[in-house]
PDB file of C-alpha atoms in Angstrom:
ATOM      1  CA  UNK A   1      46.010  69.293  25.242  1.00 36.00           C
ATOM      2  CA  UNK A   2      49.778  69.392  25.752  1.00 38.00           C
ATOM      3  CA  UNK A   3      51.496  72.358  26.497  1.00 41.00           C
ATOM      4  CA  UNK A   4      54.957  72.967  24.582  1.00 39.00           C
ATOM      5  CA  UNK A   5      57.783  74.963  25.120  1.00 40.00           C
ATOM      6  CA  UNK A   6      60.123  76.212  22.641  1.00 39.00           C
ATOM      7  CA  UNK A   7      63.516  78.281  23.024  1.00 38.00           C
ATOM      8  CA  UNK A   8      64.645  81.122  20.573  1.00 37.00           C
ATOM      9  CA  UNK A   9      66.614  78.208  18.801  1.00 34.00           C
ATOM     10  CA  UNK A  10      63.615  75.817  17.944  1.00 35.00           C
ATOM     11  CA  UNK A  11      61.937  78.875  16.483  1.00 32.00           C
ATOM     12  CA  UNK A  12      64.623  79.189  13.851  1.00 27.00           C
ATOM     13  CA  UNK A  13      64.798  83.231  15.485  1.00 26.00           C
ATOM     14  CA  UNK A  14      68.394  84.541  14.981  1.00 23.00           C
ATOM     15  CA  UNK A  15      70.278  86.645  17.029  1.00 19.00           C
ATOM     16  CA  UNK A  16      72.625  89.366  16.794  1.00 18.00           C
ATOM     17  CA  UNK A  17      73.867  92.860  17.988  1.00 16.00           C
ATOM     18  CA  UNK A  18      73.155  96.278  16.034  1.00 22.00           C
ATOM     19  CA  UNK A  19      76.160  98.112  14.170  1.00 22.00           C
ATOM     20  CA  UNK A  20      79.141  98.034  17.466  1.00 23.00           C
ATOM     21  CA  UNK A  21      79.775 101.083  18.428  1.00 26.00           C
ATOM     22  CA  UNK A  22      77.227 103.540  16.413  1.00 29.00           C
ATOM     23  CA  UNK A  23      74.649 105.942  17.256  1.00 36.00           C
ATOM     24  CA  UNK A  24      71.307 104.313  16.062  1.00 33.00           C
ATOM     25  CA  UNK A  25      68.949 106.454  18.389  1.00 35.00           C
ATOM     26  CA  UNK A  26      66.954 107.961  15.713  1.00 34.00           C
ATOM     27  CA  UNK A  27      66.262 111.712  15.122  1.00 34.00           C
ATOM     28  CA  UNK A  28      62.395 112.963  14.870  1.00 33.00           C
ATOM     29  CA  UNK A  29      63.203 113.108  11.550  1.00 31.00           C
ATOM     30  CA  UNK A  30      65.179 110.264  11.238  1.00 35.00           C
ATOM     31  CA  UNK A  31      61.593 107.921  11.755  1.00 36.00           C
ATOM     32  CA  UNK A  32      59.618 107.118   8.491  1.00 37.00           C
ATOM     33  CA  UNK A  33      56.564 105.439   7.597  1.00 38.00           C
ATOM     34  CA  UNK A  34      56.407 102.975   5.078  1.00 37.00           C
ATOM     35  CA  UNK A  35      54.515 103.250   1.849  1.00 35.00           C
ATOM     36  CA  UNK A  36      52.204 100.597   2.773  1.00 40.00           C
ATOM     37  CA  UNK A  37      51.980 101.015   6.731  1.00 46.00           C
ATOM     38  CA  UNK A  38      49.131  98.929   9.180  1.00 67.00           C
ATOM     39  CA  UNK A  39      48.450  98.222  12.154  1.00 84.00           C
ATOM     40  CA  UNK A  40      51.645  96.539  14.166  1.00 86.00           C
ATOM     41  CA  UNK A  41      50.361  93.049  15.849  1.00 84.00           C
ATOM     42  CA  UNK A  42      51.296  92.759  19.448  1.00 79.00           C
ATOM     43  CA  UNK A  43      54.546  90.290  18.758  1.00 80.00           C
ATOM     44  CA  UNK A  44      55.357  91.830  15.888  1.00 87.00           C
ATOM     45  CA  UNK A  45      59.722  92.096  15.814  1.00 88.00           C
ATOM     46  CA  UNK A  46      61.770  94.924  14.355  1.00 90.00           C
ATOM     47  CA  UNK A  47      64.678  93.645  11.995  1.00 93.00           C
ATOM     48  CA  UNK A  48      68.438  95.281  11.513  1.00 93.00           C
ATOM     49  CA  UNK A  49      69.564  95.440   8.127  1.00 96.00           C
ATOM     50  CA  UNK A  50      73.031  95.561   7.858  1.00 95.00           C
ATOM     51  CA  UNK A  51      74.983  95.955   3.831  1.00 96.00           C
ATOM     52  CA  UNK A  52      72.051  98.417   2.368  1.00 96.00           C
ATOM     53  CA  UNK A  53      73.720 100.394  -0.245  1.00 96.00           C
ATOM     54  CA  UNK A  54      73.950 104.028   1.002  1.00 95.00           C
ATOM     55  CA  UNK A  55      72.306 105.946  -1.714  1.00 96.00           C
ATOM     56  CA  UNK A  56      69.325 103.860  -0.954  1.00 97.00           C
ATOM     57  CA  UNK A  57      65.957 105.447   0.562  1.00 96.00           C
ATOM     58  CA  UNK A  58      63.243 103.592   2.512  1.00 96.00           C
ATOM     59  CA  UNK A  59      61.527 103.427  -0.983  1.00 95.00           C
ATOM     60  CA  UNK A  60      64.581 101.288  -2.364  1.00 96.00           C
ATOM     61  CA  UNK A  61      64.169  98.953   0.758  1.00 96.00           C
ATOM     62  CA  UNK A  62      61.054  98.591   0.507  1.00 95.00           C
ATOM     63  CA  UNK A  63      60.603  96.876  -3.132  1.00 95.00           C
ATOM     64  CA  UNK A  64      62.855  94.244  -1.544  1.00 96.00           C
ATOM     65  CA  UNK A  65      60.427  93.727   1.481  1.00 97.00           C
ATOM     66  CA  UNK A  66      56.917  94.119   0.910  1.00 95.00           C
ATOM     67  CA  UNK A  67      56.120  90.662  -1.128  1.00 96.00           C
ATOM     68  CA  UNK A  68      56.922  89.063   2.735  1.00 96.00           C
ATOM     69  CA  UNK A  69      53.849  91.098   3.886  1.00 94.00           C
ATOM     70  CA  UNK A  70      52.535  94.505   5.201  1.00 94.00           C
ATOM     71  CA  UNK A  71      55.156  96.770   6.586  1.00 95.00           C
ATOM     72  CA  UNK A  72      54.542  98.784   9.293  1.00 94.00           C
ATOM     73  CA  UNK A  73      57.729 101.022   9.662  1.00 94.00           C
ATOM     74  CA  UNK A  74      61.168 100.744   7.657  1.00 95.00           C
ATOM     75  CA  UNK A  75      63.931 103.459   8.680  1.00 95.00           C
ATOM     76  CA  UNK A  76      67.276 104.357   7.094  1.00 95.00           C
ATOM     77  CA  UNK A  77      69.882 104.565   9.738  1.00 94.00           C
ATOM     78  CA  UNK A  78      71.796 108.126   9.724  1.00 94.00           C
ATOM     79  CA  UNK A  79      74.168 109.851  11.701  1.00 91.00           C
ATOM     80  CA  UNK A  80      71.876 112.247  13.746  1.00 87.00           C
ATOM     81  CA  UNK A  81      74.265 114.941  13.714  1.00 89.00           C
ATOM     82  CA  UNK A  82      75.227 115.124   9.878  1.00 93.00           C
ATOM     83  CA  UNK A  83      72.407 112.865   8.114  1.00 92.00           C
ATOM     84  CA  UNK A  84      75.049 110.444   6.734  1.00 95.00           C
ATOM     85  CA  UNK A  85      73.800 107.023   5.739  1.00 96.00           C
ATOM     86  CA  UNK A  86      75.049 104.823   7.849  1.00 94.00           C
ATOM     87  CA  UNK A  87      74.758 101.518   5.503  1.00 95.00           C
ATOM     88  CA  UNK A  88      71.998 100.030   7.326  1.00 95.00           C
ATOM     89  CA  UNK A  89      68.171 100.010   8.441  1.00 95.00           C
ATOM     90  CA  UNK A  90      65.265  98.990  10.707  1.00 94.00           C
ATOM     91  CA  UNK A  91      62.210  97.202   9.397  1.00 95.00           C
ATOM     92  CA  UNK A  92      59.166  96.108  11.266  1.00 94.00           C
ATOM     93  CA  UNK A  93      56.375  93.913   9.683  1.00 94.00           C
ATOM     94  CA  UNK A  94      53.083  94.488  10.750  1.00 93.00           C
ATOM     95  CA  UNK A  95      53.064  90.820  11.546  1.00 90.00           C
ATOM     96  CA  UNK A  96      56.525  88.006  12.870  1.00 87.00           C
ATOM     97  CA  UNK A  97      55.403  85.704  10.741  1.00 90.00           C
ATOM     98  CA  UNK A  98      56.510  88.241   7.718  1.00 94.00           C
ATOM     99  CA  UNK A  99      59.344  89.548   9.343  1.00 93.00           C
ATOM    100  CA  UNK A 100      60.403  85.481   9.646  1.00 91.00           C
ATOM    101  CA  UNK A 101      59.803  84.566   5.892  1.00 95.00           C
ATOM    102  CA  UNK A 102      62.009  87.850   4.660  1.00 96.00           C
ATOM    103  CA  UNK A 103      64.857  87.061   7.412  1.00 94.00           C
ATOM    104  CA  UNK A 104      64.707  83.195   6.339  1.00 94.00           C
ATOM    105  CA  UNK A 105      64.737  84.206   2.595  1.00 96.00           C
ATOM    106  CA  UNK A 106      67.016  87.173   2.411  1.00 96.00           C
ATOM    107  CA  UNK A 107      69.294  87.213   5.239  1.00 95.00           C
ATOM    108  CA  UNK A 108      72.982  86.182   3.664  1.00 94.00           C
ATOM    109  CA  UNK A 109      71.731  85.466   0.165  1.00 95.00           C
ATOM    110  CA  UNK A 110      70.330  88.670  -1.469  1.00 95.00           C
ATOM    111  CA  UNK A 111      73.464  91.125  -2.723  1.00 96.00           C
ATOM    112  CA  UNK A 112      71.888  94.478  -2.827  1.00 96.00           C
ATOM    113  CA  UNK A 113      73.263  96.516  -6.071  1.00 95.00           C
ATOM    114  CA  UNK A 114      76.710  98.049  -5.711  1.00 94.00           C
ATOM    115  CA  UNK A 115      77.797  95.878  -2.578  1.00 96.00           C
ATOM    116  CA  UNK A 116      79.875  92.545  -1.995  1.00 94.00           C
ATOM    117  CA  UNK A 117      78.235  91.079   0.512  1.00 94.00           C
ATOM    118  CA  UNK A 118      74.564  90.290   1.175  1.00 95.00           C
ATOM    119  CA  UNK A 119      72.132  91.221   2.806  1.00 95.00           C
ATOM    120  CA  UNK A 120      72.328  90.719   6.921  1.00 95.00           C
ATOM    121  CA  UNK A 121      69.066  90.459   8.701  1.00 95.00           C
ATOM    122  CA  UNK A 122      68.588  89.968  11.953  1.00 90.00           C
ATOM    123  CA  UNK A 123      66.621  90.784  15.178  1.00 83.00           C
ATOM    124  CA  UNK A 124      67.650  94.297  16.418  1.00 79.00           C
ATOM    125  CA  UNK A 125      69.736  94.827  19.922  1.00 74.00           C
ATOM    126  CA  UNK A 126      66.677  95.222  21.825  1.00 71.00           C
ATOM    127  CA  UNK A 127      64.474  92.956  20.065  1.00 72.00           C
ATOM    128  CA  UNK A 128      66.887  90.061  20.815  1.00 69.00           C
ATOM    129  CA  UNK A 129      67.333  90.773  24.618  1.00 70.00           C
ATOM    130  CA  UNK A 130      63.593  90.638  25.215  1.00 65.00           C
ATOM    131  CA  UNK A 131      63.329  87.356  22.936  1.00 69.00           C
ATOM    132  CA  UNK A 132      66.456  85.351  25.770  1.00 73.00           C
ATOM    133  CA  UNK A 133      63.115  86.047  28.021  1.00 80.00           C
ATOM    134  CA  UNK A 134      60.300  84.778  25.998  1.00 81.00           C
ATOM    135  CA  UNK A 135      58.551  81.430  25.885  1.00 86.00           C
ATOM    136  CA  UNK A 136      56.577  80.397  22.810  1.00 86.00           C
ATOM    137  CA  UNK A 137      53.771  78.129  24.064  1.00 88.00           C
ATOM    138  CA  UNK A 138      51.733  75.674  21.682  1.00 86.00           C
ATOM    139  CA  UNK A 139      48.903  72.855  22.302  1.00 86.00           C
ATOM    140  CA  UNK A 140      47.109  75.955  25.057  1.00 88.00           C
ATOM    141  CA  UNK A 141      43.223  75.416  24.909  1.00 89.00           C
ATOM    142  CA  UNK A 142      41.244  77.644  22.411  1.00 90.00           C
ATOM    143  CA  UNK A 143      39.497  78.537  25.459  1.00 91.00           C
ATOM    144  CA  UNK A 144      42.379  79.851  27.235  1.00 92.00           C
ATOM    145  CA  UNK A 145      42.800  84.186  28.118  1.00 93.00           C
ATOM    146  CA  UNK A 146      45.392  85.805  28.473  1.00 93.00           C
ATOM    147  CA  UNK A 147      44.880  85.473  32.704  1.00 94.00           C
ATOM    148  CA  UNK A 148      44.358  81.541  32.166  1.00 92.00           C
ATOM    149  CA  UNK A 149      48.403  81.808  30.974  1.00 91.00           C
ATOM    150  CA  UNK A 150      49.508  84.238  33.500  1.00 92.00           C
ATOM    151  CA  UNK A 151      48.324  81.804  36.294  1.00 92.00           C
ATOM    152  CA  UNK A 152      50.246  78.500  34.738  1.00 89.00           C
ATOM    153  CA  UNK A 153      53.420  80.792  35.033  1.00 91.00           C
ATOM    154  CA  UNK A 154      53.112  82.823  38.484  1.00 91.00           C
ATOM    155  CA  UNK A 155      54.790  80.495  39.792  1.00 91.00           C
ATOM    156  CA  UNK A 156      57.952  81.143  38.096  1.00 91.00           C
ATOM    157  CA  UNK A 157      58.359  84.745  38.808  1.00 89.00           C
ATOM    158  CA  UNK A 158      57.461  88.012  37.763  1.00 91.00           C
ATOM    159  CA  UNK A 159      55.599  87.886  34.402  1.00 92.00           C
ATOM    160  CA  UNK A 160      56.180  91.100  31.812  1.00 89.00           C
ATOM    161  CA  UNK A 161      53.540  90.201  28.888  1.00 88.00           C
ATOM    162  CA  UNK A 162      51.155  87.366  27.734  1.00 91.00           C
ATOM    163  CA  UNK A 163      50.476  87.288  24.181  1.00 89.00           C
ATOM    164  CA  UNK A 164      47.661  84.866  23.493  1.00 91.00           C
ATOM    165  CA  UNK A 165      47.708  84.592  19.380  1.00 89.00           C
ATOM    166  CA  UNK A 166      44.107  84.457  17.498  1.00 88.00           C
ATOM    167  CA  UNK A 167      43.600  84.447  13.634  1.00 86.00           C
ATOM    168  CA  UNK A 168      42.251  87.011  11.406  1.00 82.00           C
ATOM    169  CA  UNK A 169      37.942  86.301  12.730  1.00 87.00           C
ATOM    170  CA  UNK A 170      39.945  86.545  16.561  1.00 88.00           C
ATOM    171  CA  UNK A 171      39.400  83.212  17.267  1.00 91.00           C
ATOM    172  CA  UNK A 172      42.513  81.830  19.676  1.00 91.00           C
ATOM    173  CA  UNK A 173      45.107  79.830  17.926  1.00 90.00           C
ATOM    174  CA  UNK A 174      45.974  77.793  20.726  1.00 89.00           C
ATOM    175  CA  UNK A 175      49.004  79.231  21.590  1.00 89.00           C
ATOM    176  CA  UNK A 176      50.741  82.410  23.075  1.00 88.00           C
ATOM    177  CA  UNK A 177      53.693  84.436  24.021  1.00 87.00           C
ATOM    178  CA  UNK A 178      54.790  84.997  27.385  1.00 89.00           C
ATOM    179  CA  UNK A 179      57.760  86.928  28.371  1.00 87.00           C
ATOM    180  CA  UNK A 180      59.088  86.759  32.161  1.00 87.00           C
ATOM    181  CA  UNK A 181      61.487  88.429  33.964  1.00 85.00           C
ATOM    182  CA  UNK A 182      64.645  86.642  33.512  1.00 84.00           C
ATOM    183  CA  UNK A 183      66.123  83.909  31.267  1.00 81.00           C
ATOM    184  CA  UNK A 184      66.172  81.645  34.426  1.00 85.00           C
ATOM    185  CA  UNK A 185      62.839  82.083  35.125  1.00 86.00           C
ATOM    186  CA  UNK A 186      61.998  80.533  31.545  1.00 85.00           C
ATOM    187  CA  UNK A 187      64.061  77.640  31.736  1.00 84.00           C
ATOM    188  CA  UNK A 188      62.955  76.864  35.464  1.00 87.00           C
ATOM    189  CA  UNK A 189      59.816  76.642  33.753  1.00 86.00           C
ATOM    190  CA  UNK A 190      60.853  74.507  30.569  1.00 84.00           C
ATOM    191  CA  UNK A 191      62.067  72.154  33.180  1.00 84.00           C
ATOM    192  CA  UNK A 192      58.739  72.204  34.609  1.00 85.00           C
ATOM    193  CA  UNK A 193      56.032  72.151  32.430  1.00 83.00           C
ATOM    194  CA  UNK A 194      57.755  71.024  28.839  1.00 80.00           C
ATOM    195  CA  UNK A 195      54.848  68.639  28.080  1.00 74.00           C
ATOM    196  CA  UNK A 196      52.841  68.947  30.750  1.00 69.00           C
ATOM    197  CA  UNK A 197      49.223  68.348  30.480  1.00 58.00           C
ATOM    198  CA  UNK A 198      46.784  71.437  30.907  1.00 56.00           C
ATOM    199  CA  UNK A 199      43.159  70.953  31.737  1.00 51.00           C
ATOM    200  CA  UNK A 200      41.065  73.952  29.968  1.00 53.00           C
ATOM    201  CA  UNK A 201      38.825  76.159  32.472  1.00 48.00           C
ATOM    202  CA  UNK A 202      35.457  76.067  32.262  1.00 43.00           C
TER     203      UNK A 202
END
């Protein structure tokens, strides 16, 4: 099996700051469940919404969002000392694979009611600095643990997470997540091991 690397770019992920200069550290009571809330998968993303119409609730946002698949949280941004809508929002999927399909349908085509200008959805602040450190691997060896990763990627430095993917039965799907400690250390090992051939453990 071939190993494969792919950057933030090749996984058609895009990229982009919160609201400059605002408060979006939310109150206790600022946090809100969705309607239809699960359980979050381990690389799961969280999304910024930016032109939401600001006598929307989560409830609004939601009818928008939940055909892409289960939603785990969805938050209305407000100003934590007043409660003023602040024109935008936070959603998390329960799975990335839905938070992908609404960003690639929705983001800069959908024109909420009463705006101008649609919808912008992106990865949030923090969402995008962890991704600039994360290497999508395909081709890994059903057989392959989380460990099994770690060790192909010691090497390059300090390792933060493995994510090894399985389907719904928890079988592997032959590929993972791993996130290291800097951006260098991810394209040191692009350089490396972009192709390279792994031999599965017994």
């Amino acid at each position: 099996d071939l190993v494969s690397y792919s950057s933030r770019e090749d996984s058609h992920v895009a990229f982009a700051m919160e609201v400059a200069g605002t408060d979006t550290s939310p109150s206790p009571s600022d946090k809100r469940q969705s309607p239809s809330a699960g359980e979050r998968a381990p690389d799961a993303i969280k999304l910024f919404i930016g032109q939401v119409p600001k006598n929307f609730s989560e409830e609004d946002l939601h009818t928008y969002f939940s055909e892409f698949g289960s939603i785990y949280e969805l938050r209305i941004l407000r100003n934590r000392h007043t409660n003023e809508h602040k024109g935008c929002a936070f959603i998390t999927f329960c799975t990335r694979e839905s938070s992908l399909a609404a960003k690639d349908a929705l983001h800069d085509t959908l024109i909420l009611p009463g705006m101008n200008r649609p919808m912008q959805i992106k990865l949030s602040e923090q969402e995008a600095k962890a991704e600039e450190k994360k290497l999508f691997i395909g081709m890994l060896p059903k057989t392959f643990a989380a460990d099994d990763v770690r060790q192909l990627f010691n090497k390059f430095g300090d390792i933060e997470e493995v994510n090894v993917l399985h389907d719904a039965q928890g079988v592997s799907k032959g590929c993972a997540f791993v996130k290291l400690s800097s951006r260098d250390s991810c394209e040191a090992a692009i350089a490396e091991m972009n192709g390279s051939q792994i031999i599965p453990v017994s």
